[in-house]
Structure formats: C-alpha cells, structure tokens
C-alpha cells in the first residue's frame, strides 16, 4: 500500500479527479531507456515493428540524414497472454513519444502505423532550440551546449528568435564549427544584428523538412497525436480514435 500526495500546489488536486478503484500509473522516465534509438545514420527504413513497452521514448531519432521511412510501426499495450486482449492487462505502452524525431537532416515518412497507450505524443517532429551564448560582443560567433556536437553542420541555416515576443532576430548560415568538452563554437557566414544571450536558435536544416505523415491511427494516449514543426510537411489520411 502506498500513500500519494499531490505536491504541485493549490491543494490536493489528485482528489479532484481520482476515485477509489481507479487504475494508477506512475510515469517514471529514466531518460536513457529507449525502445529503438537511431543516431547519425542515413537512409533508414523500419517496417513491421511492434513495441509493447519502453522505459522512455519508443523510437528516438537524432542526427540522421537522407531519408527515414517508418512503415507499419505498432506501439500499443501488450495483450494479455491468456485472453489476447490488452484492455485490462497493461495500462500504457511507452513512457514517452512514439516517434521522437528531433534535430535530423533527414526527411521522414511515417505511414500505416498505430499508436496507443503512450504517456506522451504519438509523433513529434522538430528542431531542438537552445539559448545562445554570444562570444564577447560578436554577432557572428556564439556557443552552444556540448550535446550539440554532431547535431549541427557547416552550411545549416539557423534562425534566431526573441523569446519575449516570439519575433525573429534573423537567419544566417553556419560557416565554421569547433567542438570541445565545454561546448560547440559556431561561426556564422553573416552577422545577426542585435544577437543577445537571451535569444534562442533553431536549426532550419535539421527540422525534418517536408515530412510526410499519412494513414496512421492514433488511439487513446496521454498527450497529443501529432506535433509537427516541419516546413513543407504533408499530413493526410490519419485517424484519431
């Protein structure tokens, strides 16, 4: 027996929506346990894969190039080995997103797949944003956290955003990169006037441009079916049940 308390503030919010007899699932992501992890590859296809459980994200994609094709990926709670149904055997499948497609130069096609019982989004396609650290008063050089090593390339087009207003500071191409244990130093091909330490940068070359998401089924899950920040994306024929 466990005693639970809602510590989010504003009183006992758990009591407002929970009732005796409800099933309870404790979300416990570990940040490292992925069902499938694809990093730094090119021209990848997965077809006919079923994932019943994952400690975190079901399929994680980062730093890949070329094309990525995901066909007939089925993420769902595992069926009861006796009855063959999953309605009462497991409450969830993955503790994270089904397809987490972040910071990839590859164009993804995600089709004919099924997403159910996820603790987060079904599909999420985007470029990872980061606060910039200008070097001195330069408007052409700044640093990024060390985890960006291998996730930004010379020639990438970067976009700088003013977080307070959502306005655009400007865009520029990457002309040089230097990585060391402390971070990644980026040199731009042209100045970004007014660049400051509060600006956020996004890599427009690594946001899954022209993504295709079609003919998928999104059943009951905790979060959103599709989150897509990919320019030129085509989303069609999907069902949300």
Coordinates of C-alpha atoms in Angstrom, one line a residue:
X1 CA 0.0 0.0 0.0
X2 CA 1.3 3.4 -1.0
X3 CA 0.2 6.9 0.2
X4 CA 0.2 9.5 -2.5
X5 CA 0.2 13.3 -2.2
X6 CA -0.1 15.9 -4.9
X7 CA 2.7 18.4 -4.3
X8 CA 2.0 20.7 -7.3
X9 CA 0.3 23.3 -5.2
X10 CA -3.2 24.6 -5.0
X11 CA -4.5 21.9 -2.7
X12 CA -4.9 18.2 -3.3
X13 CA -5.6 18.1 -7.0
X14 CA -5.4 14.3 -7.1
X15 CA -8.6 14.1 -5.1
X16 CA -10.4 16.2 -7.7
X17 CA -10.2 13.7 -10.4
X18 CA -9.2 10.3 -8.9
X19 CA -11.7 7.9 -7.3
X20 CA -11.4 4.7 -5.4
X21 CA -11.0 1.8 -7.7
X22 CA -9.2 3.8 -10.5
X23 CA -6.1 2.3 -12.1
X24 CA -3.0 4.3 -11.4
X25 CA 0.2 4.6 -13.5
X26 CA 3.3 6.3 -12.2
X27 CA 5.2 7.9 -15.0
X28 CA 8.9 7.1 -14.3
X29 CA 11.0 8.0 -17.4
X30 CA 14.7 7.4 -17.0
X31 CA 16.0 9.5 -19.9
X32 CA 18.1 6.6 -21.3
X33 CA 15.9 3.6 -21.9
X34 CA 14.6 3.8 -25.5
X35 CA 12.9 1.1 -27.5
X36 CA 14.8 1.9 -30.6
X37 CA 17.5 4.6 -30.9
X38 CA 18.8 5.8 -34.3
X39 CA 21.6 8.4 -34.2
X40 CA 23.9 9.6 -37.0
X41 CA 22.6 7.2 -39.7
X42 CA 21.4 7.7 -43.2
X43 CA 18.6 6.3 -45.4
X44 CA 16.9 4.2 -42.7
X45 CA 13.8 2.1 -43.0
X46 CA 11.9 0.3 -40.3
X47 CA 9.0 -1.9 -41.3
X48 CA 6.6 -4.2 -39.4
X49 CA 7.9 -3.4 -35.9
X50 CA 5.8 -3.8 -32.8
X51 CA 6.7 -2.2 -29.4
X52 CA 4.7 -3.2 -26.4
X53 CA 6.7 -1.3 -23.7
X54 CA 9.5 1.2 -23.4
X55 CA 11.0 2.9 -20.3
X56 CA 11.1 6.2 -22.2
X57 CA 10.7 7.2 -25.8
X58 CA 9.7 4.3 -28.1
X59 CA 11.7 5.3 -31.1
X60 CA 14.2 8.2 -30.8
X61 CA 15.8 9.7 -33.9
X62 CA 18.7 12.3 -33.9
X63 CA 21.4 13.5 -36.3
X64 CA 20.2 11.3 -39.2
X65 CA 20.4 12.3 -42.9
X66 CA 18.9 11.3 -46.2
X67 CA 15.5 9.7 -45.8
X68 CA 13.8 7.9 -43.0
X69 CA 10.8 5.6 -43.7
X70 CA 8.7 4.3 -40.9
X71 CA 6.1 1.8 -42.1
X72 CA 3.7 -0.4 -40.1
X73 CA 5.2 0.6 -36.7
X74 CA 2.7 -0.6 -34.0
X75 CA 3.1 0.9 -30.5
X76 CA 0.4 -0.5 -28.2
X77 CA 0.0 -2.1 -24.7
X78 CA 0.8 -5.8 -24.8
X79 CA -2.1 -8.2 -25.0
X80 CA -3.0 -10.4 -22.1
X81 CA -1.3 -13.8 -22.9
X82 CA -4.4 -15.6 -21.7
X83 CA -7.3 -13.6 -23.1
X84 CA -5.4 -12.0 -26.1
X85 CA -6.8 -8.5 -25.2
X86 CA -4.9 -5.5 -23.8
X87 CA -7.8 -3.6 -22.3
X88 CA -7.1 -4.7 -18.7
X89 CA -3.6 -6.2 -18.9
X90 CA -1.4 -3.2 -19.3
X91 CA -2.5 0.5 -18.9
X92 CA 0.2 2.0 -21.1
X93 CA 2.8 1.1 -23.8
X94 CA 5.6 3.6 -24.0
X95 CA 6.6 6.1 -21.2
X96 CA 7.5 8.7 -23.9
X97 CA 6.8 9.7 -27.5
X98 CA 6.1 7.1 -30.1
X99 CA 8.3 8.7 -32.8
X100 CA 10.5 11.5 -31.4
X101 CA 12.2 12.9 -34.5
X102 CA 14.4 15.8 -33.3
X103 CA 17.4 17.5 -34.9
X104 CA 17.5 15.4 -38.1
X105 CA 18.5 16.5 -41.6
X106 CA 16.6 13.5 -42.9
X107 CA 13.1 13.8 -44.4
X108 CA 10.8 11.4 -42.6
X109 CA 7.9 9.4 -44.0
X110 CA 5.7 7.9 -41.2
X111 CA 2.9 5.8 -42.5
X112 CA 0.5 2.9 -41.9
X113 CA 1.3 2.9 -38.2
X114 CA -0.6 2.6 -35.0
X115 CA -0.1 4.5 -31.7
X116 CA -2.0 3.6 -28.5
X117 CA -1.4 3.9 -24.7
X118 CA 1.5 6.3 -24.9
X119 CA 2.4 8.5 -22.0
X120 CA 3.4 11.3 -24.4
X121 CA 3.0 12.3 -28.1
X122 CA 2.4 9.8 -30.9
X123 CA 4.7 11.6 -33.4
X124 CA 6.8 14.7 -32.7
X125 CA 9.0 16.2 -35.5
X126 CA 11.0 19.3 -34.7
X127 CA 14.4 21.1 -34.3
X128 CA 15.8 21.5 -30.8
X129 CA 16.0 25.1 -29.7
X130 CA 18.8 26.4 -27.5
X131 CA 19.7 29.7 -25.8
X132 CA 22.8 31.2 -27.5
X133 CA 25.9 32.4 -25.7
X134 CA 27.5 35.2 -27.8
X135 CA 31.3 35.3 -27.7
X136 CA 32.1 38.8 -26.5
X137 CA 30.2 41.4 -28.5
X138 CA 30.3 39.3 -31.7
X139 CA 27.1 39.0 -33.8
X140 CA 28.7 36.2 -35.9
X141 CA 30.1 33.9 -33.2
X142 CA 28.3 32.1 -30.3
X143 CA 28.5 28.9 -28.3
X144 CA 26.0 26.1 -27.8
X145 CA 25.9 23.3 -25.2
X146 CA 28.2 20.3 -25.7
X147 CA 25.3 18.0 -26.6
X148 CA 25.0 19.8 -30.0
X149 CA 28.3 18.2 -31.2
X150 CA 27.3 16.3 -34.2
X151 CA 23.8 17.8 -34.4
X152 CA 24.7 21.0 -36.3
X153 CA 26.6 21.1 -39.6
X154 CA 28.5 23.7 -41.7
X155 CA 26.0 25.0 -44.2
X156 CA 23.0 24.7 -41.9
X157 CA 20.6 27.6 -41.9
X158 CA 20.0 28.9 -38.3
X159 CA 17.1 31.0 -37.2
X160 CA 17.3 33.3 -34.1
X161 CA 14.1 34.0 -32.1
X162 CA 13.4 36.7 -29.5
X163 CA 11.7 34.6 -26.8
X164 CA 10.0 37.6 -25.1
X165 CA 8.0 38.5 -28.2
X166 CA 8.4 35.4 -30.5
X167 CA 9.8 37.8 -33.1
X168 CA 12.6 36.8 -35.4
X169 CA 16.1 38.2 -34.8
X170 CA 17.4 36.9 -38.1
X171 CA 18.8 34.0 -40.1
X172 CA 22.3 33.0 -41.1
X173 CA 24.3 30.0 -42.4
X174 CA 26.9 28.2 -40.4
X175 CA 30.4 28.7 -41.8
X176 CA 32.5 27.0 -39.2
X177 CA 32.2 24.8 -36.1
X178 CA 34.6 24.0 -33.3
X179 CA 33.7 21.4 -30.7
X180 CA 35.4 20.8 -27.3
X181 CA 34.2 19.3 -24.0
X182 CA 32.7 22.7 -22.9
X183 CA 30.5 23.2 -25.9
X184 CA 30.3 24.0 -29.6
X185 CA 31.5 27.3 -31.0
X186 CA 29.5 28.4 -34.1
X187 CA 30.7 31.0 -36.6
X188 CA 28.1 32.5 -39.0
X189 CA 28.5 33.5 -42.6
X190 CA 26.9 36.8 -41.9
X191 CA 26.1 38.9 -38.8
X192 CA 22.8 38.7 -36.9
X193 CA 22.3 42.3 -35.7
X194 CA 21.3 42.6 -32.1
X195 CA 22.2 39.0 -31.2
X196 CA 22.0 38.6 -27.4
X197 CA 22.4 35.9 -24.7
X198 CA 18.6 35.5 -24.3
X199 CA 18.0 34.7 -28.0
X200 CA 17.0 31.1 -28.9
X201 CA 18.4 29.4 -32.0
X202 CA 16.7 26.8 -34.2
X203 CA 18.4 24.8 -37.0
X204 CA 16.0 25.1 -40.0
X205 CA 18.1 22.5 -41.9
X206 CA 17.5 19.8 -39.2
X207 CA 13.8 20.0 -38.6
X208 CA 12.6 17.2 -40.8
X209 CA 11.7 19.4 -43.7
X210 CA 8.9 18.1 -46.0
X211 CA 7.9 15.4 -43.5
X212 CA 5.1 13.0 -44.7
X213 CA 2.7 11.6 -42.0
X214 CA -0.1 9.6 -43.5
X215 CA -2.6 6.8 -43.0
X216 CA -1.8 6.3 -39.3
X217 CA -4.1 5.5 -36.4
X218 CA -3.9 7.4 -33.1
X219 CA -5.9 5.7 -30.3
X220 CA -6.2 6.8 -26.7
X221 CA -3.0 8.2 -25.2
X222 CA -2.0 10.7 -22.6
X223 CA -0.8 13.5 -24.9
X224 CA -1.1 14.7 -28.5
X225 CA -1.4 12.6 -31.6
X226 CA 0.9 14.6 -33.9
X227 CA 3.2 17.6 -33.2
X228 CA 5.0 18.7 -36.3
X229 CA 7.2 21.8 -36.8
X230 CA 8.5 20.7 -40.1
X231 CA 8.2 23.2 -43.0
X232 CA 6.5 21.7 -46.1
X233 CA 5.0 18.8 -44.1
X234 CA 2.2 16.8 -45.6
X235 CA -0.2 15.2 -43.1
X236 CA -3.1 13.2 -44.6
X237 CA -5.4 10.2 -44.1
X238 CA -4.7 9.9 -40.3
X239 CA -7.4 8.7 -37.9
X240 CA -7.8 9.8 -34.3
X241 CA -10.0 7.4 -32.3

